[in-house]
PDB file of C-alpha atoms and ligand atoms in Angstrom:
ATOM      1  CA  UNK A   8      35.522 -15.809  59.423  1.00  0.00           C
ATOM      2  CA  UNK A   9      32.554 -16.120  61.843  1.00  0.00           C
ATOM      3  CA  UNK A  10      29.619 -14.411  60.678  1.00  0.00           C
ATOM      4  CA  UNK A  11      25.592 -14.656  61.369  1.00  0.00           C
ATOM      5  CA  UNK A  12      23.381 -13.545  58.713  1.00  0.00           C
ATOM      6  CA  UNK A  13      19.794 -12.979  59.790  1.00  0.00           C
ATOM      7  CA  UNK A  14      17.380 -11.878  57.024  1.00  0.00           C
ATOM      8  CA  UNK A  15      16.609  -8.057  57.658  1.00  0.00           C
ATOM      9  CA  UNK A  16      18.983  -7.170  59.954  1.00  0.00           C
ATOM     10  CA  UNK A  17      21.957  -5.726  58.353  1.00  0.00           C
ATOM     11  CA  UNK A  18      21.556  -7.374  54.992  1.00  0.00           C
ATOM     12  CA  UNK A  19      21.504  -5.981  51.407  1.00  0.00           C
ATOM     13  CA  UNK A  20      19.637  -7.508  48.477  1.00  0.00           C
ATOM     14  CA  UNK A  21      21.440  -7.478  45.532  1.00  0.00           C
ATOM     15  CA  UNK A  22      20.011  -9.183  42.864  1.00  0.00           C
ATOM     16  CA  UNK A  23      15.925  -9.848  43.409  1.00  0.00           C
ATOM     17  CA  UNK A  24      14.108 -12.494  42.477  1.00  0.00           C
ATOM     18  CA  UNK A  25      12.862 -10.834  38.679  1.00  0.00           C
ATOM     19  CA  UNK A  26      16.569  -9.758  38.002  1.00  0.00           C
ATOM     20  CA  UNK A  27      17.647 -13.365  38.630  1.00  0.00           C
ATOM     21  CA  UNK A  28      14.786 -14.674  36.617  1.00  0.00           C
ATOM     22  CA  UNK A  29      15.651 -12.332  33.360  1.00  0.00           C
ATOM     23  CA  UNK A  30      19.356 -12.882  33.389  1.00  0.00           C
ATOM     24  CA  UNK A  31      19.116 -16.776  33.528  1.00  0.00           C
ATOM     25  CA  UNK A  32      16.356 -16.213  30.531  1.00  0.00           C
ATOM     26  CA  UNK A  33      19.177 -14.192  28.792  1.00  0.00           C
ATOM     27  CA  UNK A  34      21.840 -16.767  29.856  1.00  0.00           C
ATOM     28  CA  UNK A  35      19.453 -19.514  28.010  1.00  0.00           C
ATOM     29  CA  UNK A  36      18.999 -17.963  25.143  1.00  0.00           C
ATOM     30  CA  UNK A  37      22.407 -16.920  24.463  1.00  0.00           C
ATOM     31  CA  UNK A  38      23.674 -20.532  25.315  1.00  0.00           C
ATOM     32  CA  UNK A  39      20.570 -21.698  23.158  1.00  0.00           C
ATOM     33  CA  UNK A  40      21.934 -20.290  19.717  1.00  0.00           C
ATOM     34  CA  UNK A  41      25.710 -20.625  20.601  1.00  0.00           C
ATOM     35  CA  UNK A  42      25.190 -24.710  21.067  1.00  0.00           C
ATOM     36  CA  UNK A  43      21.958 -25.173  18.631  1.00  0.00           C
ATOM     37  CA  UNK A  44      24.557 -27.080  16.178  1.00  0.00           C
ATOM     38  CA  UNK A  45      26.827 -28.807  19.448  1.00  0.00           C
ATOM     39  CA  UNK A  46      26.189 -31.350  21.307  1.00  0.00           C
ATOM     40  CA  UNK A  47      25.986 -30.149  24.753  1.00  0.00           C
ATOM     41  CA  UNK A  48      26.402 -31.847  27.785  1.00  0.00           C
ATOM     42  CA  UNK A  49      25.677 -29.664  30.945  1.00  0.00           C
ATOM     43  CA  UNK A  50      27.854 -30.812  33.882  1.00  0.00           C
ATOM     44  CA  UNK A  51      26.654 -28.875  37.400  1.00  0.00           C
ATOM     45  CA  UNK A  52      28.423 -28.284  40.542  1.00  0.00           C
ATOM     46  CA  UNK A  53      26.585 -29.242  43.585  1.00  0.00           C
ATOM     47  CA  UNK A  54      25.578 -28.091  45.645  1.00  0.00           C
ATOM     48  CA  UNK A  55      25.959 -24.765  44.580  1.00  0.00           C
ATOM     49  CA  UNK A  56      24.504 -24.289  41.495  1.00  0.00           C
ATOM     50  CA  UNK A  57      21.395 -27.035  41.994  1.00  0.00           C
ATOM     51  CA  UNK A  58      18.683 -23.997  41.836  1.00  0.00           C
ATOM     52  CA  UNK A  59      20.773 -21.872  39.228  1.00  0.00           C
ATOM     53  CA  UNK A  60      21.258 -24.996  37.008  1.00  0.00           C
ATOM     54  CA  UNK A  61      17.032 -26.348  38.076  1.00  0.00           C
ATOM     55  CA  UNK A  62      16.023 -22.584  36.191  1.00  0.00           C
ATOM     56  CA  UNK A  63      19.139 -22.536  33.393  1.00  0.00           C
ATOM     57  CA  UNK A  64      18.275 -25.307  31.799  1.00  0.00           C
ATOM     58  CA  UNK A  65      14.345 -24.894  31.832  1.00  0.00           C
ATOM     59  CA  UNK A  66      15.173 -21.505  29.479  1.00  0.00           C
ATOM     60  CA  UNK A  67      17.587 -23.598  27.188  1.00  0.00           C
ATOM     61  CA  UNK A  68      15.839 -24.724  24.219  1.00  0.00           C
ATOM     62  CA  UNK A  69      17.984 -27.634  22.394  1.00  0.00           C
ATOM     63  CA  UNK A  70      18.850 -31.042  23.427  1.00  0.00           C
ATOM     64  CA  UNK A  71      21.360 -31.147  26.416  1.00  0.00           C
ATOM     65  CA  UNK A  72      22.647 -33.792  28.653  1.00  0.00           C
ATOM     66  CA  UNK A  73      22.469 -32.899  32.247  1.00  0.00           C
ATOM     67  CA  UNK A  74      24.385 -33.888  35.099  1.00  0.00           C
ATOM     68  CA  UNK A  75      25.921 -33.059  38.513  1.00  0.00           C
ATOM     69  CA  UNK A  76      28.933 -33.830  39.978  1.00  0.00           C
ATOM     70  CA  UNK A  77      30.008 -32.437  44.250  1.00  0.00           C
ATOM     71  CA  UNK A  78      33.076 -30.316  44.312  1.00  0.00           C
ATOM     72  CA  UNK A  79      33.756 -29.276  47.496  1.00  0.00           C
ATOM     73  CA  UNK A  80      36.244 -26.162  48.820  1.00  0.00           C
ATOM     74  CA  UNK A  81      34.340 -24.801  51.831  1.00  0.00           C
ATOM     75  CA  UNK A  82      32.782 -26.034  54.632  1.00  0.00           C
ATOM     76  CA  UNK A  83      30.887 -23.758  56.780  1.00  0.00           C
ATOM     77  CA  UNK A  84      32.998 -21.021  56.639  1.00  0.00           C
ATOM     78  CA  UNK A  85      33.834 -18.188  54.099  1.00  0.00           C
ATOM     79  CA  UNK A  86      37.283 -18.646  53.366  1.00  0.00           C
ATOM     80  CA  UNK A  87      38.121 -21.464  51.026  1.00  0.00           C
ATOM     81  CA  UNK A  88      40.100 -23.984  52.099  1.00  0.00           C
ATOM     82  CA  UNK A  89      42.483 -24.109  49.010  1.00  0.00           C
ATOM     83  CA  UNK A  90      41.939 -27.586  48.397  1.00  0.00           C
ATOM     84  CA  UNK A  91      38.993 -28.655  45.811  1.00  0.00           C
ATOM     85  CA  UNK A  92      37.803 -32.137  46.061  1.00  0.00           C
ATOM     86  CA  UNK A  93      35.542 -34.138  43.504  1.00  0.00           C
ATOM     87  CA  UNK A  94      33.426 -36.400  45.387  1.00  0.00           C
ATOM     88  CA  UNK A  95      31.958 -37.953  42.502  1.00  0.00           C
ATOM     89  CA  UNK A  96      33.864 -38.998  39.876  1.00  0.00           C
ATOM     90  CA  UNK A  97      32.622 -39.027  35.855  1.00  0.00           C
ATOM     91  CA  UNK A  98      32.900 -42.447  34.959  1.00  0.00           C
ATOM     92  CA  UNK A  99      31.261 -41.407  31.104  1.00  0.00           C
ATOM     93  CA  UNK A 100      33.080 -41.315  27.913  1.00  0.00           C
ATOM     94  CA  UNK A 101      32.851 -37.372  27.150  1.00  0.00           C
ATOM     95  CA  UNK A 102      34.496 -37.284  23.928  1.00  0.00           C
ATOM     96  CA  UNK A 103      31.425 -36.417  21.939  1.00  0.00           C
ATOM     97  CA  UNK A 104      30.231 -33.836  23.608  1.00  0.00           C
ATOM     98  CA  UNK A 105      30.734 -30.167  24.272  1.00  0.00           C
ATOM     99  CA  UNK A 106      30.718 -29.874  27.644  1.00  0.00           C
ATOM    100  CA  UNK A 107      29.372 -26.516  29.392  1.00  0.00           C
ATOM    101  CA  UNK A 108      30.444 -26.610  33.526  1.00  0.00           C
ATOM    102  CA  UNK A 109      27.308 -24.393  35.439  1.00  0.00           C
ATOM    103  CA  UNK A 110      28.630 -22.873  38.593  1.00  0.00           C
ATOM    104  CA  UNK A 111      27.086 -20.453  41.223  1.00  0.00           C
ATOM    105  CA  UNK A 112      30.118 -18.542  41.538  1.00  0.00           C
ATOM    106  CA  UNK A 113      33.430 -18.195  40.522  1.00  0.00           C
ATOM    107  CA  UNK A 114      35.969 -16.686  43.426  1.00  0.00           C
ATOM    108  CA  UNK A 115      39.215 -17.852  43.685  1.00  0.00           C
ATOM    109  CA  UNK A 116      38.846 -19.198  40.880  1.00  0.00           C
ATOM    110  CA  UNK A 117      39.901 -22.528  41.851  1.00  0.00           C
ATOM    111  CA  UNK A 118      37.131 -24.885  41.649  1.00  0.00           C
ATOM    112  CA  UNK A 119      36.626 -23.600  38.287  1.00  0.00           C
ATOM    113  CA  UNK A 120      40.130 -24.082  37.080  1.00  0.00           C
ATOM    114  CA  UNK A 121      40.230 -27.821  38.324  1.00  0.00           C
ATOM    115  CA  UNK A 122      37.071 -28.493  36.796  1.00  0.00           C
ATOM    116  CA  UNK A 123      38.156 -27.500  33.249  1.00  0.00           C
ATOM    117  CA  UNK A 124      41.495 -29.611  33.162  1.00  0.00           C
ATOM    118  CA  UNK A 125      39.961 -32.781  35.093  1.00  0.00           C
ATOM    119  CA  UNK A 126      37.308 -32.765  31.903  1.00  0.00           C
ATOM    120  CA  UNK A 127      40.183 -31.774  29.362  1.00  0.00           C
ATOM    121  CA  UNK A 128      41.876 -35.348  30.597  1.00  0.00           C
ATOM    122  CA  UNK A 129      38.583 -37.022  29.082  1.00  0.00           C
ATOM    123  CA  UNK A 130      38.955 -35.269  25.823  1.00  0.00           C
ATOM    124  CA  UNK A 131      35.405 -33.546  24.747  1.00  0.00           C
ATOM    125  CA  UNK A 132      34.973 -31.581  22.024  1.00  0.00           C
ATOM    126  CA  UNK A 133      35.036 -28.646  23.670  1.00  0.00           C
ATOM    127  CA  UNK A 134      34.471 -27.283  27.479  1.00  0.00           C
ATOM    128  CA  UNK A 135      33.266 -23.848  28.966  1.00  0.00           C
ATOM    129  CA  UNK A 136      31.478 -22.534  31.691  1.00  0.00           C
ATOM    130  CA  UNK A 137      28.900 -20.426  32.748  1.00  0.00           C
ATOM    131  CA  UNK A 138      28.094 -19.081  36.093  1.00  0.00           C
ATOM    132  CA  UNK A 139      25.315 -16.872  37.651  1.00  0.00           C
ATOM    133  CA  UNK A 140      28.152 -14.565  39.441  1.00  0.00           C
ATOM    134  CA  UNK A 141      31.878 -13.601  39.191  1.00  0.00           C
ATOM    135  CA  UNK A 142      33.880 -12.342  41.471  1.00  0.00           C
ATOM    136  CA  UNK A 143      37.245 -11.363  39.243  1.00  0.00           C
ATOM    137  CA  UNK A 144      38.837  -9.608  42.288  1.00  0.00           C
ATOM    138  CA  UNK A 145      39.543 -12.422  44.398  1.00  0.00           C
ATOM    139  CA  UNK A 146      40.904 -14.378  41.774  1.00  0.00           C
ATOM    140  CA  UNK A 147      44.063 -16.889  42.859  1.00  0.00           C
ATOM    141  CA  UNK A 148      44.515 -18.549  39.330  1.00  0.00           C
ATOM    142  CA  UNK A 149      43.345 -17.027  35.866  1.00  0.00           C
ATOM    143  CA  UNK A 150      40.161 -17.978  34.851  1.00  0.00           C
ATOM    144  CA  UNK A 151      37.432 -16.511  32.838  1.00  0.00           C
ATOM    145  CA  UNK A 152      33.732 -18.054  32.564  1.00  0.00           C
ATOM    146  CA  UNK A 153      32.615 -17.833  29.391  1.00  0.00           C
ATOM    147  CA  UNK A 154      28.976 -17.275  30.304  1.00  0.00           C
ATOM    148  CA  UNK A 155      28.495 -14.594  33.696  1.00  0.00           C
ATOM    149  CA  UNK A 156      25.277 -13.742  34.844  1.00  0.00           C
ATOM    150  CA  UNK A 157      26.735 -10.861  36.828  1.00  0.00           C
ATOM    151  CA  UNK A 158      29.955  -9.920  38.015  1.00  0.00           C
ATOM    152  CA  UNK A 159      30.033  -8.666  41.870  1.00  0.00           C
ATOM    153  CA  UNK A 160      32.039  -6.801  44.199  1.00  0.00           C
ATOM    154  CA  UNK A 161      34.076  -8.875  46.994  1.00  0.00           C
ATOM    155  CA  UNK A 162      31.311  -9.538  49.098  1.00  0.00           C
ATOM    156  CA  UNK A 163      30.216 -12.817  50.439  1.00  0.00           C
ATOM    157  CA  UNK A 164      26.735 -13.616  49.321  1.00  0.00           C
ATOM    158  CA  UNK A 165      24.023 -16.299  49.978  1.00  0.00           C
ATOM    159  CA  UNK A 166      20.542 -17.086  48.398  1.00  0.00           C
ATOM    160  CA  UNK A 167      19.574 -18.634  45.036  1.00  0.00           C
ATOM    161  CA  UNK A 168      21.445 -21.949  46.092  1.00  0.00           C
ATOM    162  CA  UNK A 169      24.445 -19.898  47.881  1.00  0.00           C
ATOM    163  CA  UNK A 170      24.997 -21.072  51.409  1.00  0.00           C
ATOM    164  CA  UNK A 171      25.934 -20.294  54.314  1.00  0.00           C
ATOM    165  CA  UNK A 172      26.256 -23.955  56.459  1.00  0.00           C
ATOM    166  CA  UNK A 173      23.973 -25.158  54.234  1.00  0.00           C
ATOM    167  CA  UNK A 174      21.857 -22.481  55.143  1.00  0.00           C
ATOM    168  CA  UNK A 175      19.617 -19.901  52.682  1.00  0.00           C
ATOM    169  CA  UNK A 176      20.042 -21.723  49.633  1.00  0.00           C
ATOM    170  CA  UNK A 177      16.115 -21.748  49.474  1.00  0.00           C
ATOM    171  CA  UNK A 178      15.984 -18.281  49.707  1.00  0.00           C
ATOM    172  CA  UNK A 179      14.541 -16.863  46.077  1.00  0.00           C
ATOM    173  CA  UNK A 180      16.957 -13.724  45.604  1.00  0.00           C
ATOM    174  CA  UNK A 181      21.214 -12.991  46.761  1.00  0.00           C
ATOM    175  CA  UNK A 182      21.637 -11.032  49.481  1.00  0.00           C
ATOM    176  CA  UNK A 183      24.916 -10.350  51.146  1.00  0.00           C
ATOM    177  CA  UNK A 184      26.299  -8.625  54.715  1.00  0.00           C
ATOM    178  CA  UNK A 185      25.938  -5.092  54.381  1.00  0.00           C
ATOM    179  CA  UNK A 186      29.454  -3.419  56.001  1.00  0.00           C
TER     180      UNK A 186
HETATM  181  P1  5GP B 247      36.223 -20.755  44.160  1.00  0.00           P
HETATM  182  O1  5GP B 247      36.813 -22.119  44.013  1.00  0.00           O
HETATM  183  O2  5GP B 247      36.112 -19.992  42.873  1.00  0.00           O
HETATM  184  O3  5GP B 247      36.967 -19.945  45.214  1.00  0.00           O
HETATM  185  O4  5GP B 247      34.801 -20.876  44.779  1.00  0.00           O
HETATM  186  C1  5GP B 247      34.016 -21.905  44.451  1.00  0.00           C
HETATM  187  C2  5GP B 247      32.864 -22.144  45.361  1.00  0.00           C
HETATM  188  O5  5GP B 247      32.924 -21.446  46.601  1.00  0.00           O
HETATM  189  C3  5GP B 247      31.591 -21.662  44.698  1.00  0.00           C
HETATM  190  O6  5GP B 247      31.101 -22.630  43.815  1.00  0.00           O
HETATM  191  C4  5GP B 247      30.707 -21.451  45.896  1.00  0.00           C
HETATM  192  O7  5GP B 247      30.056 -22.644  46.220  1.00  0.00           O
HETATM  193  C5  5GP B 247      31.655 -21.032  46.993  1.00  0.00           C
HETATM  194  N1  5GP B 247      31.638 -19.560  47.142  1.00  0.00           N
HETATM  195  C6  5GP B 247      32.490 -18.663  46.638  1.00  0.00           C
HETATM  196  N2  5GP B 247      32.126 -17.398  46.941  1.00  0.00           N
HETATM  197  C7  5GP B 247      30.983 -17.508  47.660  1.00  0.00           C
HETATM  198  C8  5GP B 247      30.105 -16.546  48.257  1.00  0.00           C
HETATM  199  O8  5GP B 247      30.257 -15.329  48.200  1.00  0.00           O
HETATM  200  N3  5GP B 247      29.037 -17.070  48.911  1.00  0.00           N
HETATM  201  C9  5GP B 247      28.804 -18.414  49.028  1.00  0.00           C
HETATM  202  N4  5GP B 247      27.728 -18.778  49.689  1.00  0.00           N
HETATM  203  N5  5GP B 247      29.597 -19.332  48.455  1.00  0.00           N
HETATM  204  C10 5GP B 247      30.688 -18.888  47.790  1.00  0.00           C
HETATM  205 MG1   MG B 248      30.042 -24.270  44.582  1.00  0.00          MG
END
């Protein structure tokens, strides 16, 4: 799908710059307690989640490892490809940590899913993931993050790291294509 988002024209804010700020603050804190006696280790998908992971982690409290790996599943286009790729690989020995995957999005659901079982093959201690938005009706396999910011209709959306050919990840709220 071919599509040219220009700011104003024919675009729909959904979640503003203060409403991004508090739920990442309530995100924090929640993951704050839930780990405060865990050892987490906070693996990031670029490049995503860089901004969403840049603010997470500055209202998370304990100790926490932080790292990022590149998946890759689209290109410049909205329809994923099918086909997720790690481009860096995690050379670390993970087994004492509790590993908690940040993700912009989950869709399909399949970046997610080969996340979790290429970290289950280095044995942690345990692994879930959080993610700023959901999308549980386009769903191909079936996942659940254990951490949504907010769940959203089927609607493609940029902003807050979100791109669209690499384009508006700077911008500071999500917008998406109004219909
Ligand atoms: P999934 O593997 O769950 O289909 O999607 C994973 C990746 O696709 C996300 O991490 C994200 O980078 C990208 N993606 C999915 N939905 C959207 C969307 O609505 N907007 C943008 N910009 N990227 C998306
Ligand atoms: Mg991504």
């Amino acid at each position: 799908m071919e599509i040219d988002i220009k700011l104003g024209e024919n675009t729909e804010v959904l979640f503003s710059k203060t409403e991004i700020q508090n739920k990442v603050a309530e995100l924090g804190r929640k993951i704050s307690k839930d780990y405060k006696d865990k050892n987490l280790y906070i693996i990031s998908l670029l490049k995503g989640s860089f901004i969403f992971t840049a603010d997470l982690v500055r209202e998370i409290d304990i100790d926490t490892k932080i790292n990022f790996v590149t998946t890759s599943s689209y290109s410049n286009n909205t329809e994923t490809t099918g086909k997720v790729k790690l481009l860096t690989e995690i050379k670390e020995d993970l087994t004492e940590y509790d590993i908690l995957i940040a993700d912009d999005i989950v869709d399909s659901g399949l970046t997610m899913d080969f996340m979790v079982n290429y970290l289950k093959s280095k044995n942690p201690k345990s692994i879930k993931s959080c993610v700023l938005l959901d999308k549980p009706s386009r769903r191909k396999v079936d996942i659940t993050a254990d951490y949504v910011g907010f769940s959203i209709e089927d609607k493609f959306v940029v902003g807050y790291g979100l791109n669209f050919g690499d384009y508006y990840r700077n911008i500071p709220y999500i917008f998406s294509l109004k219909n």
